[in-house]
Each structure stands twice: as structure tokens, then as C-alpha cells.
Short mmCIF file of C-alpha atoms in Angstrom, two decimals:
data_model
loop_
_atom_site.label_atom_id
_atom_site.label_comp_id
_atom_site.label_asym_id
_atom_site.label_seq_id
_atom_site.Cartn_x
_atom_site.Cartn_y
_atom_site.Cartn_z
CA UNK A 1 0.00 0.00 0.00
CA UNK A 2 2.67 2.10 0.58
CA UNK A 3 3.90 1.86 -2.31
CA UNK A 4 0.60 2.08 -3.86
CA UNK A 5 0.48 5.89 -2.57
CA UNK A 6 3.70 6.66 -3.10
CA UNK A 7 3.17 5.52 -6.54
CA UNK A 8 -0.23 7.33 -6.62
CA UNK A 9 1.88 10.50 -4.97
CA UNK A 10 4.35 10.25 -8.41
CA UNK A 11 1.61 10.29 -10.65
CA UNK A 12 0.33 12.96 -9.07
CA UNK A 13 3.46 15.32 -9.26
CA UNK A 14 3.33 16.11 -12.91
CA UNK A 15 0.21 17.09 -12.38
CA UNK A 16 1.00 19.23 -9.81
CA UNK A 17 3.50 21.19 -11.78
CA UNK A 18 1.25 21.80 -14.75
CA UNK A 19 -1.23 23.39 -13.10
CA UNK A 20 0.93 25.57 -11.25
CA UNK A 21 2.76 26.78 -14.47
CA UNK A 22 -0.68 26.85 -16.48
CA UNK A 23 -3.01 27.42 -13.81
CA UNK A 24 -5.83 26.75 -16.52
CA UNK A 25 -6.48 25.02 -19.75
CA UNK A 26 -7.89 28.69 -20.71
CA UNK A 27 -5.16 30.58 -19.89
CA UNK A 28 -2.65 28.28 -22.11
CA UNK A 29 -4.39 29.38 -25.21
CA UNK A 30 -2.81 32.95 -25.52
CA UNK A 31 0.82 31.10 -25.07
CA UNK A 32 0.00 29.16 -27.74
CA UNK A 33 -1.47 32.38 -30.17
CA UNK A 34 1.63 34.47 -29.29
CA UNK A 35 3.79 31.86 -29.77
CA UNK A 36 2.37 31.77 -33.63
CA UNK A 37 1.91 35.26 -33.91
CA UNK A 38 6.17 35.16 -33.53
CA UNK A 39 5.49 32.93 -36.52
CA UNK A 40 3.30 34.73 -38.64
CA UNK A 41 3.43 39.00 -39.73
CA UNK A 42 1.77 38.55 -43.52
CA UNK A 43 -2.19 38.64 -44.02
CA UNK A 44 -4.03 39.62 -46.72
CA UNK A 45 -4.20 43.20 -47.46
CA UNK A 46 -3.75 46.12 -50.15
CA UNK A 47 -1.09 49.16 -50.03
CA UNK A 48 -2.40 52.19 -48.60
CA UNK A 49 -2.19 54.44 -52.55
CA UNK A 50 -4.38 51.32 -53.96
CA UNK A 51 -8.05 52.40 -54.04
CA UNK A 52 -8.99 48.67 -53.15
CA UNK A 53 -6.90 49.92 -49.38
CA UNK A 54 -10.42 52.05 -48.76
CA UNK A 55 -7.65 54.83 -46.64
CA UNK A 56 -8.79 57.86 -47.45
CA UNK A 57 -6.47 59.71 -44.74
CA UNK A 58 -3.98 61.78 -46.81
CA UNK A 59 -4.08 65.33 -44.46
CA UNK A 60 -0.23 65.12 -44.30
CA UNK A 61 0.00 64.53 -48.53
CA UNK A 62 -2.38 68.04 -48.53
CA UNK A 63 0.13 69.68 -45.99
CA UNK A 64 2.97 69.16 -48.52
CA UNK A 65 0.86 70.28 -51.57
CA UNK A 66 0.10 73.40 -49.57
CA UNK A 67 3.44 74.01 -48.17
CA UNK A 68 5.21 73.17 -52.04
CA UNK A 69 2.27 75.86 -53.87
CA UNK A 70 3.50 78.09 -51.54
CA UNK A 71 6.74 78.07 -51.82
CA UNK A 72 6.97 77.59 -55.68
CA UNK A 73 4.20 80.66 -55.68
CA UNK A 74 6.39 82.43 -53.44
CA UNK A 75 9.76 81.75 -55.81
CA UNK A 76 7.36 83.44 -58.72
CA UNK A 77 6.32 86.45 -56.68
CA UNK A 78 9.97 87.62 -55.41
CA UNK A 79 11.21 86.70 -59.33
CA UNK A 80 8.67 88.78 -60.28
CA UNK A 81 9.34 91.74 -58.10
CA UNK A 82 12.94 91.69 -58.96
CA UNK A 83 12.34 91.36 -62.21
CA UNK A 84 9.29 94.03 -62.56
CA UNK A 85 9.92 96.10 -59.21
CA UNK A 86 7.09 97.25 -56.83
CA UNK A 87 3.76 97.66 -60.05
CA UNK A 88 0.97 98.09 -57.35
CA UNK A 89 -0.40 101.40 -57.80
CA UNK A 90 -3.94 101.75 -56.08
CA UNK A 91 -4.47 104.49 -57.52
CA UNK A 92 -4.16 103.82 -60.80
CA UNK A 93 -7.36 101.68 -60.17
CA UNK A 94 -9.41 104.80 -59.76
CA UNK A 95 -8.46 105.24 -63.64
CA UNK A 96 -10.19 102.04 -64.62
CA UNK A 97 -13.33 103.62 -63.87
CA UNK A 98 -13.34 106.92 -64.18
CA UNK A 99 -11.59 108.85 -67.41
CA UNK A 100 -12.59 112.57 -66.85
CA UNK A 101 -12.64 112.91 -63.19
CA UNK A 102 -16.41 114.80 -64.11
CA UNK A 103 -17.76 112.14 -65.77
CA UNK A 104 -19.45 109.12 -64.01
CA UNK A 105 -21.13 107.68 -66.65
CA UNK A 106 -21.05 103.68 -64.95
CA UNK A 107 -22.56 105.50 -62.23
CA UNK A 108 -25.40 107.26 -63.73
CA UNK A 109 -26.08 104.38 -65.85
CA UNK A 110 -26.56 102.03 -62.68
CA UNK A 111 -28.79 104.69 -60.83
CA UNK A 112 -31.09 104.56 -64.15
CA UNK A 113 -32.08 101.12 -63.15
CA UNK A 114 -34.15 102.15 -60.62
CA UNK A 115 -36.86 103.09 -63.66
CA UNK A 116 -36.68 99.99 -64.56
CA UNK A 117 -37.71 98.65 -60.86
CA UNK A 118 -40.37 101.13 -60.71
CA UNK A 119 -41.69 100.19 -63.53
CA UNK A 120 -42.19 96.61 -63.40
CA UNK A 121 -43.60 97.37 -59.70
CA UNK A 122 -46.39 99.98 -61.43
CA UNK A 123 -46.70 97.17 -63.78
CA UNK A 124 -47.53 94.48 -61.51
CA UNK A 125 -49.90 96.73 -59.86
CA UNK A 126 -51.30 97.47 -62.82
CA UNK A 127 -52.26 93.73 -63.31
CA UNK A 128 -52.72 92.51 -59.70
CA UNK A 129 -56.17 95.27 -59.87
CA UNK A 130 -57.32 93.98 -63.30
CA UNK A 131 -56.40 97.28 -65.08
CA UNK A 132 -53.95 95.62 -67.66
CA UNK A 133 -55.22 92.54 -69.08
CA UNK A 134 -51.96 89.56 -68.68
CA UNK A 135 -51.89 90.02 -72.66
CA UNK A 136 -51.23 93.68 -72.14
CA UNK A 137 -48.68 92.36 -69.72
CA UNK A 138 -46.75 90.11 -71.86
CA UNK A 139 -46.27 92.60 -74.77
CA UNK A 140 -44.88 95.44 -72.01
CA UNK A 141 -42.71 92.64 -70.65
CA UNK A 142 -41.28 91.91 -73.87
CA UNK A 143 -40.20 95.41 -74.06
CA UNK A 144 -39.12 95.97 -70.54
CA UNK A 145 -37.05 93.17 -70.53
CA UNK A 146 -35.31 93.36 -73.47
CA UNK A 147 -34.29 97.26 -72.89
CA UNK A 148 -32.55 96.34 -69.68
CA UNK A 149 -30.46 94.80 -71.40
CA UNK A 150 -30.17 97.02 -75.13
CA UNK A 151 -30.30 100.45 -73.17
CA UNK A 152 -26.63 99.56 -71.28
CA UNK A 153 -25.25 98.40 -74.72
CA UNK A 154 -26.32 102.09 -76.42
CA UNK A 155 -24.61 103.55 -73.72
CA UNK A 156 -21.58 102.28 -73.53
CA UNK A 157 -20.85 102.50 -77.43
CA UNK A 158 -22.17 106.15 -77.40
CA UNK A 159 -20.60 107.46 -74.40
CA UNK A 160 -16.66 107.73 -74.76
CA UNK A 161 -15.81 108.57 -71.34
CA UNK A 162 -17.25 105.38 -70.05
CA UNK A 163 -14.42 102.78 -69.34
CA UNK A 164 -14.27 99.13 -70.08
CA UNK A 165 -14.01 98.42 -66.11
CA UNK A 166 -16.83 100.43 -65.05
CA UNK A 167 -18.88 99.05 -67.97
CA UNK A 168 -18.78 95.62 -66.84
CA UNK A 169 -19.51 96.60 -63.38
CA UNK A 170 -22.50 98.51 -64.68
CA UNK A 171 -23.42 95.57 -67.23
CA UNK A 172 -23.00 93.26 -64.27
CA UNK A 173 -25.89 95.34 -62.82
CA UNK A 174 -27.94 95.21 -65.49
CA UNK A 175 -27.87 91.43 -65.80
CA UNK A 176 -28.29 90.58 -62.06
CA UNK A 177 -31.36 93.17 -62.76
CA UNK A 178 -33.01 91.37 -66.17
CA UNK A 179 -32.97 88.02 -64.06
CA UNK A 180 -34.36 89.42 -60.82
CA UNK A 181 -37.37 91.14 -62.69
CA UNK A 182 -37.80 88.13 -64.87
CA UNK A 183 -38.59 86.42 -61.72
CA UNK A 184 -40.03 88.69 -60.32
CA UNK A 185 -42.70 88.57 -63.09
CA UNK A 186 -42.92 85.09 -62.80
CA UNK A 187 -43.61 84.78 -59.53
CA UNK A 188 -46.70 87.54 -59.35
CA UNK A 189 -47.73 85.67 -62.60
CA UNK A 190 -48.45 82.05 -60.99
CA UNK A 191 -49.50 83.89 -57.67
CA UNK A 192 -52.89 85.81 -59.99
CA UNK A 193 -53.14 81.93 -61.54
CA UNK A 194 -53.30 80.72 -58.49
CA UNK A 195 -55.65 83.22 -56.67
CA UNK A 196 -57.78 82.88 -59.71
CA UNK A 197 -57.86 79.24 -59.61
CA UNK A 198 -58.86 79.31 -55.74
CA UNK A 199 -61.33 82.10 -56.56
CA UNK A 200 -63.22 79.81 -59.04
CA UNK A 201 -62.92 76.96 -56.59
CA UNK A 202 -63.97 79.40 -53.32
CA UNK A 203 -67.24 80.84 -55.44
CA UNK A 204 -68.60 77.22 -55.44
CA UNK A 205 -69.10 76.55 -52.19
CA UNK A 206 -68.27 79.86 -49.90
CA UNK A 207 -69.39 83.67 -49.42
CA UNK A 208 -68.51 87.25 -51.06
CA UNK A 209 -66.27 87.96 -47.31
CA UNK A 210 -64.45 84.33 -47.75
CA UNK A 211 -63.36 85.40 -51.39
CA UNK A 212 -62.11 89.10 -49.90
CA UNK A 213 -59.96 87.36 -47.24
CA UNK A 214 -58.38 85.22 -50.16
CA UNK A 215 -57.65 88.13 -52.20
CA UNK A 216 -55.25 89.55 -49.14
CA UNK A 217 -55.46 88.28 -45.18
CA UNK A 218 -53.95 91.22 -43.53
CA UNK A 219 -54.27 89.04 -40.15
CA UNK A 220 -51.62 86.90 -40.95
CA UNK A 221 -47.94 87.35 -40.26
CA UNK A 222 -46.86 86.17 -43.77
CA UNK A 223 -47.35 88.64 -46.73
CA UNK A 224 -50.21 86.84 -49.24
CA UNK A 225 -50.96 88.52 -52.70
CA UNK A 226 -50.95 91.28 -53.81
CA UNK A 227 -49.91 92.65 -50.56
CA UNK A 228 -46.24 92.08 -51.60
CA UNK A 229 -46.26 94.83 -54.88
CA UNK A 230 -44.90 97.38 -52.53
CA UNK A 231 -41.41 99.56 -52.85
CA UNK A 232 -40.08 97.95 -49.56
CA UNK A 233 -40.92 94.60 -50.75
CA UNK A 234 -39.15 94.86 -54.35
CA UNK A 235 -35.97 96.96 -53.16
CA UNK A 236 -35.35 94.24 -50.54
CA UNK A 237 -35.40 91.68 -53.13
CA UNK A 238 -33.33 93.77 -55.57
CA UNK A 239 -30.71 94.11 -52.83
CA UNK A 240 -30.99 90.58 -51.44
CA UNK A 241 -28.37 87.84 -52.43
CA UNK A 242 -30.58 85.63 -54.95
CA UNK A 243 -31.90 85.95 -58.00
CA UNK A 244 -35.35 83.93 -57.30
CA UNK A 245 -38.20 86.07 -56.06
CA UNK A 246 -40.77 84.92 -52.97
CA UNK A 247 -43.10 86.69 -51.17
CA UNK A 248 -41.83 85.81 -47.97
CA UNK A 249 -38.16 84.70 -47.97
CA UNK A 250 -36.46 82.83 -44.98
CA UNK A 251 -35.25 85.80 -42.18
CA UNK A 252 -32.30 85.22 -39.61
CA UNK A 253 -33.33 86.30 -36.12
CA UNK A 254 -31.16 88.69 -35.70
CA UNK A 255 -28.04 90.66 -37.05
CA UNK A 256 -24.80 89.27 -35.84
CA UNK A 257 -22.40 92.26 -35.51
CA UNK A 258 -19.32 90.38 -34.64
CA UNK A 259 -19.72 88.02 -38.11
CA UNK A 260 -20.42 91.37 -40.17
CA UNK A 261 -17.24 92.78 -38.88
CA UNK A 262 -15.76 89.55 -40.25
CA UNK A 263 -17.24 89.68 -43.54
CA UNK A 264 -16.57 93.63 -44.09
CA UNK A 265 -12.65 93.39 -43.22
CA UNK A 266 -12.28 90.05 -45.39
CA UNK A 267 -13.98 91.88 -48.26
CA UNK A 268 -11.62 95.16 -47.59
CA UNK A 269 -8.61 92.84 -47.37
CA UNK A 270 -8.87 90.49 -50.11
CA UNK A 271 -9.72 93.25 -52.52
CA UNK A 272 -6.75 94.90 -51.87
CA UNK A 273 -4.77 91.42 -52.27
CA UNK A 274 -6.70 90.77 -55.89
CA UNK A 275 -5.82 94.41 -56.93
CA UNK A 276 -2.06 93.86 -55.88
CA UNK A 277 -2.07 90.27 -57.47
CA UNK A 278 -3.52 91.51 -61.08
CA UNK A 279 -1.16 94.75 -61.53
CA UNK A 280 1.94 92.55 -60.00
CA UNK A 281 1.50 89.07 -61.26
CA UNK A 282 -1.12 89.23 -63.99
CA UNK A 283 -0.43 92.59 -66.03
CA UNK A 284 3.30 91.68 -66.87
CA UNK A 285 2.38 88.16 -67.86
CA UNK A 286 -0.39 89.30 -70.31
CA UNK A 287 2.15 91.60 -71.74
CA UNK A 288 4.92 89.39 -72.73
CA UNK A 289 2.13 87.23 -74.21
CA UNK A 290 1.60 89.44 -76.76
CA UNK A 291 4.84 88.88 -78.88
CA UNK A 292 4.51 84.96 -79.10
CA UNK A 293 1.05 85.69 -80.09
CA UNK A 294 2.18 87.89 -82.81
CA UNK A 295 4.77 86.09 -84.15
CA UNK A 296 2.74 82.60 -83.45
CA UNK A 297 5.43 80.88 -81.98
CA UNK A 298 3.33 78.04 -80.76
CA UNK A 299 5.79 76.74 -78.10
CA UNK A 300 6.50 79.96 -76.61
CA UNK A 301 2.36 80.39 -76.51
CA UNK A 302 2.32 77.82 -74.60
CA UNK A 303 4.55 78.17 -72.46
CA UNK A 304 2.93 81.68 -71.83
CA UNK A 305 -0.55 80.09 -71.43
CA UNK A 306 1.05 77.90 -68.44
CA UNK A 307 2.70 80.82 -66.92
CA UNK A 308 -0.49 82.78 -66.87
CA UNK A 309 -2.36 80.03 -65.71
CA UNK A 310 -1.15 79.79 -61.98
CA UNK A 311 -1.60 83.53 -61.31
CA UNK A 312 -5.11 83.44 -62.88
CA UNK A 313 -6.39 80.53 -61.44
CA UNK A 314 -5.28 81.41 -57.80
CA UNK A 315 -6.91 84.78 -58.56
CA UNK A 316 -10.06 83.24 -59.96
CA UNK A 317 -10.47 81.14 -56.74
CA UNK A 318 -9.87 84.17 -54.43
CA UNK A 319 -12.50 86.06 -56.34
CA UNK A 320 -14.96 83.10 -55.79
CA UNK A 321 -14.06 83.34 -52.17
CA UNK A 322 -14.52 87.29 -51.95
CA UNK A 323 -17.66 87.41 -54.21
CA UNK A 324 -19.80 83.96 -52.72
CA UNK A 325 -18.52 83.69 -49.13
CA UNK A 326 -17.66 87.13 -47.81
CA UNK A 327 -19.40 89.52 -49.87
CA UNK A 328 -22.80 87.83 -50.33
CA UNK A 329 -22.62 87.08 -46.39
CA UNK A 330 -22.00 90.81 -45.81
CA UNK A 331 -25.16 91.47 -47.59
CA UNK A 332 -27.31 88.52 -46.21
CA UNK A 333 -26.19 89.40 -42.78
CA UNK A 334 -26.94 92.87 -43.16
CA UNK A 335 -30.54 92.12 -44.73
CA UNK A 336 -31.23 88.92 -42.17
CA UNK A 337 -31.39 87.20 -45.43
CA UNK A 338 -31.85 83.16 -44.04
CA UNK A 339 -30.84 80.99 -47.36
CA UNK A 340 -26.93 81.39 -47.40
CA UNK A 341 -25.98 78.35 -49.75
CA UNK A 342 -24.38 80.41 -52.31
CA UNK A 343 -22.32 77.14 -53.04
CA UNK A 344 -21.71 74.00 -52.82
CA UNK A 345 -18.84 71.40 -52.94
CA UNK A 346 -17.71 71.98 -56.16
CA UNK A 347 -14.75 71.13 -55.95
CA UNK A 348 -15.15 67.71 -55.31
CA UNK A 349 -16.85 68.14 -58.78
CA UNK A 350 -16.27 64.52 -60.84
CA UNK A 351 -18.06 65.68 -63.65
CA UNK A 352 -18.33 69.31 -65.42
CA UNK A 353 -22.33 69.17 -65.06
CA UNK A 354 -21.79 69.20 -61.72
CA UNK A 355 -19.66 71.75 -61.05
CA UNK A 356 -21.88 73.90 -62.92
CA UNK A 357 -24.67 72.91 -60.85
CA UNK A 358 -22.79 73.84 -57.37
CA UNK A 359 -20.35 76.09 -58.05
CA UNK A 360 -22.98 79.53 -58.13
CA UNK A 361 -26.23 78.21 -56.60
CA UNK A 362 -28.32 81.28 -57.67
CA UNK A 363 -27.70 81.35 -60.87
CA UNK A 364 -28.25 77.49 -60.92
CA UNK A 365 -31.38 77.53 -59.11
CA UNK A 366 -33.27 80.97 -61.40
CA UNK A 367 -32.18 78.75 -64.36
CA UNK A 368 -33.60 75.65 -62.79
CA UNK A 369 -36.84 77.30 -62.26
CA UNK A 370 -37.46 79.96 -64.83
CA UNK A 371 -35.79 78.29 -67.96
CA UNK A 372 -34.98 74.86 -67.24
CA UNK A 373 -38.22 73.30 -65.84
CA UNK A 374 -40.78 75.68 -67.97
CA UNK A 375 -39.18 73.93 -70.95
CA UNK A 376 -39.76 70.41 -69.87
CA UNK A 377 -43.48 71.31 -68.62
CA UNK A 378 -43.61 72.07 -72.34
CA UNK A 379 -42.75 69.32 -73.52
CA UNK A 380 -39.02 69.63 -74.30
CA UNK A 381 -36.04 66.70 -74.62
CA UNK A 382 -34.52 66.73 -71.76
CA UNK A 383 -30.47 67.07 -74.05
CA UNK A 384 -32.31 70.16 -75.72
CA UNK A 385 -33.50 71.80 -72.69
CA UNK A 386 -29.73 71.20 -71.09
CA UNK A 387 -28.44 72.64 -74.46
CA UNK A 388 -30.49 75.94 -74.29
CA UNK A 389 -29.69 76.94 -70.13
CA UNK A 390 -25.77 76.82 -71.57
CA UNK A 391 -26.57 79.13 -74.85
CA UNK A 392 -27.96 81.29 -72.42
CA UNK A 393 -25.14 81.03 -69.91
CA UNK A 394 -22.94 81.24 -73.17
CA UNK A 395 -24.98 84.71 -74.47
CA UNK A 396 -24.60 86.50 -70.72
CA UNK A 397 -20.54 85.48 -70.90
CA UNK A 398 -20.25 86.85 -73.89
CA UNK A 399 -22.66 89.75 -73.18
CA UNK A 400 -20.08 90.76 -70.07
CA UNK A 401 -16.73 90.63 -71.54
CA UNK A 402 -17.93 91.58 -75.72
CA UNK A 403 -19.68 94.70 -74.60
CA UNK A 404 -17.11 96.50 -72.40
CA UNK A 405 -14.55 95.70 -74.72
CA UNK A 406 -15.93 96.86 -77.74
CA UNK A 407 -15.25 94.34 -79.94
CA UNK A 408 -17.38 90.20 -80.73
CA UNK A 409 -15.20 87.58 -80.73
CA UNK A 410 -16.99 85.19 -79.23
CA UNK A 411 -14.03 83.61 -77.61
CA UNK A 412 -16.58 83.31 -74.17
CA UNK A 413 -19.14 81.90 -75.87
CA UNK A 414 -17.78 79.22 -77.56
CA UNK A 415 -15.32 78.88 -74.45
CA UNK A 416 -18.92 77.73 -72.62
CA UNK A 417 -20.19 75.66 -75.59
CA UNK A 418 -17.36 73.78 -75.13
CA UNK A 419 -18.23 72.92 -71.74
CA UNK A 420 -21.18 70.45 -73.80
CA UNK A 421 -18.90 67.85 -75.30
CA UNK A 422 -16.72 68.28 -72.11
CA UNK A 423 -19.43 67.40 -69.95
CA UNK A 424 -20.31 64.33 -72.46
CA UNK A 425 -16.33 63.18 -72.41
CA UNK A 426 -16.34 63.44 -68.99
CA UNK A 427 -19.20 61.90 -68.01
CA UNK A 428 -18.44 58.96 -70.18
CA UNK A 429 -15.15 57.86 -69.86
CA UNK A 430 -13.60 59.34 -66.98
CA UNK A 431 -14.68 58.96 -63.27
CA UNK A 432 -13.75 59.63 -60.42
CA UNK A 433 -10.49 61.51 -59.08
CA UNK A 434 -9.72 61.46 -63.44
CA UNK A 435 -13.59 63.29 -63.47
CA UNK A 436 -12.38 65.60 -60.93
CA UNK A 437 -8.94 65.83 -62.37
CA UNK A 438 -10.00 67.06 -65.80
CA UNK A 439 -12.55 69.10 -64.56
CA UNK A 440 -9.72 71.29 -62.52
CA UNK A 441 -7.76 70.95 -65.97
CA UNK A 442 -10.36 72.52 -67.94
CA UNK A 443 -10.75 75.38 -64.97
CA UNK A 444 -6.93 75.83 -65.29
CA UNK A 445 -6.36 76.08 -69.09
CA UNK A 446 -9.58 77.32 -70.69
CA UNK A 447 -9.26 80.70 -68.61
CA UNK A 448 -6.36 81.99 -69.61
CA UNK A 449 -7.15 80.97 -72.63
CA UNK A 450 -9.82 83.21 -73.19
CA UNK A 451 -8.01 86.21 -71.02
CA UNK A 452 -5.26 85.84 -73.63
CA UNK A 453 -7.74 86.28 -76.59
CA UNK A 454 -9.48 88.70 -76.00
CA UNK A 455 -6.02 90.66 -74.34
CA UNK A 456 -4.63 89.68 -77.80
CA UNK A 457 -7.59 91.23 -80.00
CA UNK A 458 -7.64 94.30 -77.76
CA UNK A 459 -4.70 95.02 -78.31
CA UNK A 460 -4.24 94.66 -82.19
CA UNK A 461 -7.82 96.88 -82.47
CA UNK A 462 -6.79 99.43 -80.35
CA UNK A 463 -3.02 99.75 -80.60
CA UNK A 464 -2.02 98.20 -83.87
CA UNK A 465 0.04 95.11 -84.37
CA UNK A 466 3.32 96.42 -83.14
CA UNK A 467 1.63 97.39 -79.81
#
């Protein structure tokens, strides 16, 4: 027996010490992984640049693209100050508008708009009480219209001391003015359709004081027709940051003084820097374009057209950042005007439709709904309708550069045609970061293409070819 035990005891002792160094059968199993992880370091995966990696994490890749723009912009810059000297003059700015220091014809012509307003107010008064006919309406909208449009263009060809600078500004006026009154029209149009229509439908079934209170609820809060065809009512809309008329547009509670202070010194600042960029940077480039152009040394054109294409881009995208962000939030903010999406993401834009579409939201959404839908309602292909909001965006390019100048090349308006098999290329066969890729090529190249044209023309009209 004793034997037995101690026997039993022996068994007993391996036991023993495998429990003590395992403790439990649980516990062995991470020895045993980490003893294979030693083994193993390879699974299955993709590199991090592969698009099949789904990382999209690449902040320190846009730290080095901003840190090598700025210094290669800042290489160009002192080369061209040693090369040029110090060109900003702000006071040669005041020359761009003004010729005779008596003459303010820009000015004049943009105060001469306000007939215009009044007019199509009287108008719409005229047809909200029954006195015009809409007939009546149509034909003195086909003349109002049009004139806002014809009476700038007389002016600037017939007045001398009016200069190309302060005739875009003034033409700029005039257009933001034909599409705000076109709406405008619109609008009070479907609102007597609509009154009518509930009129017909009230008579049926309810009273003479029922069909008064549709005609105009002064009880309520929100302004009904035709209690909006009043001067406070169409001068806020004329000054407000859209282009698409409504009766009662979205309001901001209050004014935020500390954000206006913002905007204003933004706007102050970065008009200085765009004045300082064009006489510095893009003056002297556009100059010593003109030879190659002259001569038509091809390479050296091109070569030219890249040169001018860093300077004009970065200027064009400041611009977009002084005109959409700061400015039209200085004037929103001022007015309590509620809709600020001036813009959207465009440039994450993969295809050129769609930066269209974002990249100036009121001029996207008036052509949505005063050109673009009206056409399908009637019936129109879908392509053709498409086809006819760029004409139009084509004619108003063309319209702004043509005019002040002096001179029809059409150089903007086929520069936006363009955009049509663009879009269809793009669409088609590229997607993607390639989409986005080309569309920030086409932004890049077909500027300064056009800038260079029409520099080019203006200059052999007005100066001669050895200018």
C-alpha cells in the first residue's frame, strides 16, 4: 500500500506542476497564439495608394501640396518683383473707372435702373387690380425686358468717357437686374393663376367675405398677394443675395455684428490682395504674351498660357471666395437674409455638369426654375433643354466681356459651348479623381485661354500690331 500511494503520490506530481505553471487550460491558449503570432506577420491586405486599401487619410500629402504651392508661388512672386519692381499702384485703379474725373457715366447708368424697378412694380400693380389685361402684360414685358439689357449696350458705345471696367460693373448690374425682374414677373404671374384658380374653386361653395380674405389676409404674419407689390418689398429683393423672387423669404433672427465685422474686413482685405495680385503678377504676364502671339510661336504660346495660368487661377479662386462667401454674407447678414448656400462642394466636382450645378447656386437655381423646368413642362427633350440653359449662360458670358470691350469675338461663348462635349467626355469615360482631375484641368487652361484672346484682339484693335 505504501507503495501504492507513493506511486499514486508520483503520478500525481506532474500534475502538480502543470497546473501551477498553467493554472488553466484557458489561460494556455494565448501562449499558444503568441507563440504563432512570432510565426506569422503577412495577411491579406492592399497598399495604402491602392483604391482597393479604402484609406482615405492623406491630411499630411495636402500639408505638402500646400506648403510646395506656396513656396513655388512664393519663388514666382519675389522673381517677379525683382524682375518688374514694386507695379501696385492703387491708384491707378481709380483710372479704370473713371476717365474725366467729371464724368461718371457707370454710375449714372446704374442709378437709371431704378426706372426699370419702378416700372415693373407699377406694372404688376397694374395687373394685380385687373387694369392691364396679362396680354397687355406680356407685350410690355417683352419690351421691358429686353431694354434692360439694349439700353446699357447704347450707352456704352455712345458714351466715350465710359471705361471698359466700369462698364462691366454697370453691365454686371444690369444682368443681375433682367434676371431678378424676370422672376419677379414670374412669380406675381403664378400667384394671380393661383388666386384665380382658388377664386373659381372658393365661389362654389363659400361667401362674397371668404373670397375678400383670399384676395389679401392682412391678419396673418406672412405677406399673401398682392400685398407684396410694394417699394419695400421689391428693393429688398433687388438688394438681397438671390436671384429667385418669394413673397416671404427665410429671415435670420437677428443681425450678428461680430460676423459682419468679419465679412466687411475680409472683403476690404482680399480686394486689396486681388488688386495687388492683377497689376503685380497678372499685367506683366499678359504683356509678354503678346509677342509669341504675334509672331505665333506656338511653343512659346504655350509656355505663356502655363505661366499665366497659376496667377489666374489662384486669382479666380480668391475672387470666388470674396464674391460667394464674404461679400454675399455681408449682404445677407446685413438684410437677415436666411438661405446662405451660395455654393456647394464643387470642388469635389467629378463631372463638369456638376460643377456647374454647385459652383454659383443662384444662378443654378433661377435657371432651374425659370428656364430649365418651364421647358420640360412644355414638352421639351430633356439634351435640348440642357443645351439651351448653356446658350444662355454662353450669351450673358459673352454679353459681359464683348460689350465693355468693344469688340465680338466670341471667344466666351464658344469657351462655354465647349463645356457640352466636355461634360459628355467626362461623363463617359472618366470617373472619379480622373472626373475631378480634368474638370480642374479645364478650370486651369480654358481661362487663360480666353483672357489671352481677347487681351490679344484688344490690343491689335486698339493699338495696332506692333503694340
Amino acid at each position: 500500500m505504501a507503495e501504492g500511494s507513493g506511486g499514486a503520490a508520483r503520478r500525481k506530481k506532474p500534475v502538480q506542476r502543470l497546473q501551477s505553471a498553467n493554472h488553466s487550460p484557458e489561460e494556455a491558449e494565448p501562449e499558444r497564439d503568441r507563440g504563432e503570432a512570432e510565426f506569422r506577420c503577412h495577411r491579406l491586405q492592399e497598399s495604402l495608394l491602392s483604391s482597393a486599401s479604402g484609406f482615405s487619410n492623406y491630411r499630411g500629402v495636402l500639408n505638402w501640396c500646400v506648403i510646395m504651392l506656396v513656396l513655388g508661388n512664393a519663388r514666382l512672386f519675389l522673381e517677379n518683383i525683382i524682375k518688374y519692381g514694386i507695379l501696385v499702384d492703387p491708384i491707378q485703379v481709380v483710372s479704370l473707372f473713371l476717365k474725366d474725373p467729371y464724368s461718371w457715366p457707370s454710375l449714372i447708368l446704374i442709378l437709371g435702373s431704378n426706372i426699370f424697378i419702378l416700372g415693373s412694380l407699377h406694372l404688376e400693380r397694374r395687373l394685380a387690380s385687373g387694369a392691364f389685361p396679362e396680354r397687355v402684360g406680356l407685350v410690355l414685358y417683352a419690351v421691358l425686358l429686353p431694354a434692360i439689357l439694349c439700353i446699357p449696350v447704347l450707352v456704352v458705345f455712345t458714351v466715350l468717357s465710359i471705361t471698359p471696367v466700369g462698364s462691366v460693373v454697370a453691365l454686371m448690374v444690369y444682368t443681375i437686374l433682367f434676371l431678378k425682374l424676370f422672376s419677379y414677373k414670374d412669380v406675381n404671374r403664378w400667384s394671380r393663376e393661383r388666386r384665380r384658380a382658388q377664386v373659381r374653386a372658393l365661389s362654389r361653395t363659400q361667401s362674397a367675405p371668404v373670397m375678400r380674405k383670399v384676395a389679401g389676409d392682412v391678419g396673418k404674419q406672412e405677406v399673401m398677394y398682392p400685398g407684396n407689390l410694394t417699394h419695400r418689398d421689391i428693393y429688398y429683393f433687388i438688394l438681397a443675395p438671390t436671384l429667385c423672387y418669394e413673397m416671404n423669404f427665410p429671415r435670420s433672427p437677428r443681425i450678428r455684428k461680430r460676423f459682419l465685422l468679419r465679412r466687411l474686413l475680409e472683403m476690404l482685405f482680399i480686394m486689396q490682395l486681388l488688386v495687388g495680385l492683377i497689376q503685380q503678377w497678372m499685367v506683366p504676364a499678359i504683356q509678354n504674351s503678346m509677342k509669341p502671339f504675334r509672331d505665333m510661336d506656338y511653343s512659346r504660346i504655350v509656355e505663356r498660357l502655363l505661366k499665366l495660368a497659376v496667377p489666374n487661377h489662384l486669382i479666380w479662386l480668391i475672387f470666388f471666395y470674396w464674391f460667394f462667401h464674404s461679400s454675399m454674407n455681408f449682404v445677407a447678414e446685413l438684410m437677415r437674409f436666411g438661405d446662405r448656400e451660395f455654393y456647394r462642394d464643387w470642388w469635389n466636382s467629378e463631372t463638369v455638369t456638376y460643377f456647374w450645378q454647385n459652383w454659383n447656386i443662384p444662378v443654378h437655381k433661377w435657371c432651374i426654375r425659370h428656364f430649365y423646368k418651364p421647358m420640360m413642362r412644355r414638352g421639351v427633350p430633356r439634351w435640348a433643354a440642357q443645351t439651351a440653359v448653356f446658350c444662355a449662360s454662353a450669351f450673358f458670358h459673352e454679353y459681359l466681356v464683348s460689350i465693355p470691350l468693344k469688340m465680338f469675338r466670341l471667344w466666351a461663348f464658344m469657351g462655354m459651348m465647349s463645356q457640352l462635349p466636355l461634360a459628355w467626355f467626362v461623363g463617359r469615360f472618366l470617373r472619379g479623381n480622373y472626373g475631378n482631375a480634368a474638370v480642374w484641368i479645364s478650370l486651369m487652361i480654358g481661362q487663360p485661354i480666353a483672357v489671352l484672346m481677347y487681351v490679344h484682339d484688344y490690343y491689335i484693335l486698339n493699338y495696332g500690331i506692333g503694340a
